[in-house]
Amino acid sequence: MKHFLSITDIPDLHQTVQEAIALKNNPYAFEHLGNQKTICLLFFNNSLRTRLSTKKAAIHLGLHVMVMNFGSEGWQLEFADGTTMNHGCSEHIKEAARVVSQFADIVAIRAFAGLVDKKTDEAEMVLSGFLKYASIPVVNMESSVGHPLQALADAITLAEHSTGTQPKVVLSWAPHPKALPHAVANSFIQMMQRQDAEFVITHPKGYELDPKITKDITIVHEQETALENANFVYVKNWSSYQRYGKVLTQDPEWMMTKQKLGKAKFMHCLPVRRNVVVEDAVLDSEQSLCIDQANNRTYAAQIILKKILVP
Amino acid sequence: MKHFLSITDIPDLHQTVQEAIALKNNPYAFEHLGNQKTICLLFFNNSLRTRLSTKKAAIHLGLHVMVMNFGSEGWQLEFADGTTMNHGCSEHIKEAARVVSQFADIVAIRAFAGLVDKKTDEAEMVLSGFLKYASIPVVNMESSVGHPLQALADAITLAEHSTGTQPKVVLSWAPHPKALPHAVANSFIQMMQRQDAEFVITHPKGYELDPKITKDITIVHEQETALENANFVYVKNWSSYQRYGKVLTQDPEWMMTKQKLGKAKFMHCLPVRRNVVVEDAVLDSEQSLCIDQANNRTYAAQIILKKILVP
Amino acid sequence: MKHFLSITDIPDLHQTVQEAIALKNNPYAFEHLGNQKTICLLFFNNSLRTRLSTKKAAIHLGLHVMVMNFGSEGWQLEFADGTTMNHGCSEHIKEAARVVSQFADIVAIRAFAGLVDKKTDEAEMVLSGFLKYASIPVVNMESSVGHPLQALADAITLAEHSTGTQPKVVLSWAPHPKALPHAVANSFIQMMQRQDAEFVITHPKGYELDPKITKDITIVHEQETALENANFVYVKNWSSYQRYGKVLTQDPEWMMTKQKLGKAKFMHCLPVRRNVVVEDAVLDSEQSLCIDQANNRTYAAQIILKKILVP
């Protein structure tokens, strides 16, 4: 693997999930692979799980790790070509990406959607800037439109809780007070499109995601109908895609409850707002897989880094 | 040792101090203990000594270290049970503590008192939240009401400067422009209660500490009387406990001076405001042990981490 | 080598540059040198290249690394002697420097010029404070008046691109919207004074640097004349030294262009504002050495740390 930008960069998802589970059983088995190699983790946004799990994955592989909060510790970056840089930005992505490439063997980047301008977000300025100008492999630790390490961790979690038969998986929108990006939902959908499963998305009208991502997946606007006979329910808020970045409703009727969940397993990428997105009774039950999902972030990152180290 | 929350978690203080001194003489003797293990240092407040000494202790033991400034790098935490999280906080302590437990073998936490509400501070929301929901050992790097790694470093320093006879130790309040927590004073007192020493506390009226901590220790309101024949004088400001978090006086008469100190050794946890808490002449003299105390923070942390690694 | 504060601390520049190039060819050859030793990198200002390259150099030498953003993670420091510290600063440089010395074997420090008061900046409060009170070697990662690791990286870059004959090197001032320090220019000049080269400085009138630094170096106010037959052109903005910290002009005529550059190689320490300091056509051409310079920061730091580890 050269870069890891999208869940679609994984040629064989099932095989990769099995390899990740093998790593989980023996995390330090490939500690020699990172010998005398360095990964640089660049954060343009906050992070708990991604910060710790990606570092942990790198430690397992024996990599040296350099973590940098780019926004607060470095320089404001310019992304446009040909600009006269006489305003706020001190450094151009061209130099930043080339320079980081001198010091690291792999660079992993987190840069959220701004949710102001769809075109800007879909251009993935930070990630695609590094991709264009860096001379080392680039790993997506959540960009404007995708969070593939989360989706891979979700695939690992689904596999670990598989009952052997084809499951029904539902992605259910949930209310949230703030406008959130589409990245987690997008990557989860792209991952599910490669699974042998019945997959349904449910959300209020107006919350349709990018049709280039959802393609021909069944979308149901009645949550109750969508949830019938579900085996796994992935709950996630996102802001409107059509009326880009807007919060159209916070209708509490869409919150996931124990009753709605039935016997299904509950999934969420975290952080989660309790009793807004999902009620306590779900999170505190055995049906919640969200801590497993977080744990699997380590092995998702680790199998990707391993594939980059040994292409 | 399972957790280290208070100086009272150490079963045999004298023995532990001797073990710490042995580590100081051979810091890398147990470098194999941390092999393939990781400690996560979570800072909810600023830190110089604790940050560097705890990391150094972990390095000595061969642990991998992940440092995180939780406030600025992670998500705002909710601590209350059953809240509808539709305001500022993005993540609940339940998830945060469980998630960190997936990535580390030990978690160490710094979270100061807010000094606004006594009940809130005494509930130790952050530390007790992690204790309740984490599945890994928890280490106190200064909480609302205690700073046991400092007190253990102080005990090591006292032992190193012991003259063999029972010493007189005085804890003397000092003026300070800002309201400071009671944590250092509390843990020092709890540590002294387990020492074979004459121990006296002196402070202006109104600065009585929590009587559940001070118990039957002699409290003298005339500083000069308290200091008579002292061998060690520990100087520290704290805000009022009764009129919680208030600065009642900044009377410079309470500043420690070379003259008042006499032949006693001077101790302070640092950082210290020169010529407010203590005059230059004391800090710049051979009688000051505060740099030794700071150095011993490493070995205090190290013996605790060692006891957690090898219970 | 005991400390590294200035490029003049290197006894034999040519020899040191050759040693750095040898390290570049075999970066991990001395990985054993840092065994069980720790370097502390203290940042009082932002940093990208210095942060990553100095950490990388330390990793190459097998050092443990502790990075700290002193401003945001530690305590506000007081530098004046004898002050009554009842205002903003919580800790004195005396304690901070002594304490850091307990936890590290080497301390490296970045603390920029404030550009408000010349006397204050030239006193180098932070760097000289650590030098005075620390008991361990001190390394300058850019101080108020010097950036010697950059100058050493520049010397390595010049050596790598040497054509064997005595080169003409020009330091050319460039426009910039903000007031910038003199550190890079100062150290580059001090480095060039020890090179076998024709060296010329060009800048608008009023931008004369400290005459104690420039000494008898040729200064030409017509950029075009200065650039004639140049082999290497080092471009850099600095604010006025006479009218201390002022931006006297942003005249775009002084921007470096491909046409002005001719066949010379272009050098800059980065970050650089495109189309203000230098036009895109230069940075995007084969004539630009600035990424090489950034890369050589690693080996500049590494040879210095090696000399400190093995004096």
CSV table of N, CA and C in Angstrom, one decimal, chain B residues 169-175 185 188-189 199-204 207 209 220-224 226-227 230 232-238 253-257 260-261 266-268 277-278:
chain,number,residue,atom,x,y,z
B,169,VAL,N,9.7,19.1,62.3
B,169,VAL,CA,9.3,19.5,60.9
B,169,VAL,C,8.1,20.5,61.1
B,170,VAL,N,8.2,21.7,60.4
B,170,VAL,CA,7.2,22.7,60.5
B,170,VAL,C,6.6,22.9,59.1
B,171,LEU,N,5.3,22.9,59.0
B,171,LEU,CA,4.6,23.3,57.8
B,171,LEU,C,4.1,24.7,58.0
B,172,SER,N,4.7,25.7,57.2
B,172,SER,CA,4.4,27.1,57.5
B,172,SER,C,3.7,27.7,56.3
B,173,TRP,N,2.5,28.2,56.5
B,173,TRP,CA,1.7,28.9,55.5
B,173,TRP,C,2.5,30.1,55.0
B,174,ALA,N,2.4,30.5,53.7
B,174,ALA,CA,3.0,31.7,53.2
B,174,ALA,C,2.1,32.5,52.4
B,175,PRO,N,2.3,33.8,52.2
B,175,PRO,CA,1.4,34.6,51.4
B,175,PRO,C,1.6,34.4,49.9
B,185,ALA,N,-0.4,20.7,50.6
B,185,ALA,CA,-0.4,20.7,52.1
B,185,ALA,C,-1.0,19.5,52.7
B,188,PHE,N,1.2,16.4,52.2
B,188,PHE,CA,2.4,16.5,53.1
B,188,PHE,C,2.0,16.2,54.5
B,189,ILE,N,0.9,16.7,55.0
B,189,ILE,CA,0.4,16.4,56.3
B,189,ILE,C,0.2,14.9,56.5
B,199,PHE,N,5.9,17.3,64.6
B,199,PHE,CA,5.3,18.0,63.4
B,199,PHE,C,4.3,19.0,63.9
B,200,VAL,N,4.6,20.2,63.4
B,200,VAL,CA,3.7,21.4,63.8
B,200,VAL,C,3.3,22.1,62.5
B,201,ILE,N,2.1,22.6,62.5
B,201,ILE,CA,1.6,23.4,61.4
B,201,ILE,C,1.4,24.9,61.9
B,202,THR,N,1.8,25.8,61.1
B,202,THR,CA,1.6,27.2,61.5
B,202,THR,C,1.0,28.0,60.4
B,203,HIS,N,-0.1,28.8,60.7
B,203,HIS,CA,-0.7,29.6,59.7
B,203,HIS,C,-1.5,30.7,60.4
B,204,PRO,N,-1.9,31.7,59.6
B,204,PRO,CA,-2.8,32.7,60.2
B,204,PRO,C,-4.1,32.1,60.5
B,207,TYR,N,-7.0,30.1,58.2
B,207,TYR,CA,-6.4,29.3,57.2
B,207,TYR,C,-6.3,27.8,57.6
B,209,LEU,N,-6.9,24.1,57.7
B,209,LEU,CA,-7.1,23.1,56.7
B,209,LEU,C,-8.2,22.2,57.1
B,220,VAL,N,-0.2,26.1,65.4
B,220,VAL,CA,0.3,27.2,66.2
B,220,VAL,C,0.1,28.5,65.3
B,221,HIS,N,-0.5,29.5,65.8
B,221,HIS,CA,-0.8,30.7,65.0
B,221,HIS,C,0.3,31.7,65.0
B,222,GLU,N,1.3,31.5,65.9
B,222,GLU,CA,2.4,32.4,66.0
B,222,GLU,C,3.6,31.7,65.2
B,223,GLN,N,3.9,32.2,64.1
B,223,GLN,CA,4.9,31.5,63.2
B,223,GLN,C,6.2,31.4,64.0
B,224,GLU,N,6.7,32.4,64.7
B,224,GLU,CA,8.0,32.4,65.3
B,224,GLU,C,8.1,31.3,66.4
B,226,ALA,N,6.3,28.6,66.4
B,226,ALA,CA,6.3,27.3,65.7
B,226,ALA,C,7.6,26.9,65.1
B,227,LEU,N,8.4,27.9,64.7
B,227,LEU,CA,9.7,27.6,64.0
B,227,LEU,C,10.8,27.3,65.0
B,230,ALA,N,13.3,24.2,64.7
B,230,ALA,CA,12.9,23.4,63.6
B,230,ALA,C,14.1,22.9,62.9
B,232,PHE,N,13.4,21.1,59.7
B,232,PHE,CA,12.9,21.3,58.4
B,232,PHE,C,11.7,22.2,58.4
B,233,VAL,N,11.7,23.2,57.5
B,233,VAL,CA,10.5,24.0,57.4
B,233,VAL,C,10.0,23.9,56.0
B,234,TYR,N,8.7,23.4,55.9
B,234,TYR,CA,8.1,23.3,54.6
B,234,TYR,C,7.2,24.5,54.4
B,235,VAL,N,7.4,25.3,53.4
B,235,VAL,CA,6.6,26.5,53.2
B,235,VAL,C,5.7,26.3,52.1
B,236,LYS,N,4.5,26.8,52.3
B,236,LYS,CA,3.5,26.6,51.2
B,236,LYS,C,2.3,27.5,51.4
B,237,ASN,N,1.8,28.1,50.4
B,237,ASN,CA,0.6,28.8,50.5
B,237,ASN,C,-0.6,27.9,50.2
B,238,TRP,N,-1.7,28.2,50.8
B,238,TRP,CA,-3.0,27.6,50.4
B,238,TRP,C,-4.1,28.7,50.7
B,253,GLU,N,4.4,39.6,56.4
B,253,GLU,CA,5.1,39.1,57.7
B,253,GLU,C,5.2,37.6,57.7
B,254,TRP,N,4.4,36.9,56.9
B,254,TRP,CA,4.4,35.4,56.9
B,254,TRP,C,5.4,34.9,55.9
B,255,MET,N,6.0,35.7,55.1
B,255,MET,CA,7.1,35.2,54.1
B,255,MET,C,8.2,34.6,54.9
B,256,MET,N,8.8,33.5,54.4
B,256,MET,CA,9.9,32.9,55.0
B,256,MET,C,11.2,33.6,54.7
B,257,THR,N,11.9,33.9,55.8
B,257,THR,CA,13.2,34.6,55.6
B,257,THR,C,14.3,33.8,56.2
B,260,LYS,N,14.3,34.0,60.0
B,260,LYS,CA,13.3,33.1,60.6
B,260,LYS,C,13.7,31.6,60.5
B,261,LEU,N,14.3,31.3,59.4
B,261,LEU,CA,14.6,29.9,59.1
B,261,LEU,C,15.6,29.3,60.1
B,266,PHE,N,15.1,24.3,54.3
B,266,PHE,CA,13.9,24.9,53.6
B,266,PHE,C,13.4,23.9,52.6
B,267,MET,N,12.1,23.7,52.6
B,267,MET,CA,11.4,22.9,51.6
B,267,MET,C,10.3,23.6,50.9
B,268,HIS,N,10.1,23.3,49.6
B,268,HIS,CA,8.9,23.9,48.9
B,268,HIS,C,8.8,23.0,47.6
B,277,VAL,N,6.6,34.4,48.8
B,277,VAL,CA,6.5,33.2,49.6
B,277,VAL,C,7.8,33.0,50.5
B,278,VAL,N,8.9,33.3,49.9
B,278,VAL,CA,10.2,33.1,50.6
B,278,VAL,C,11.2,34.0,49.9
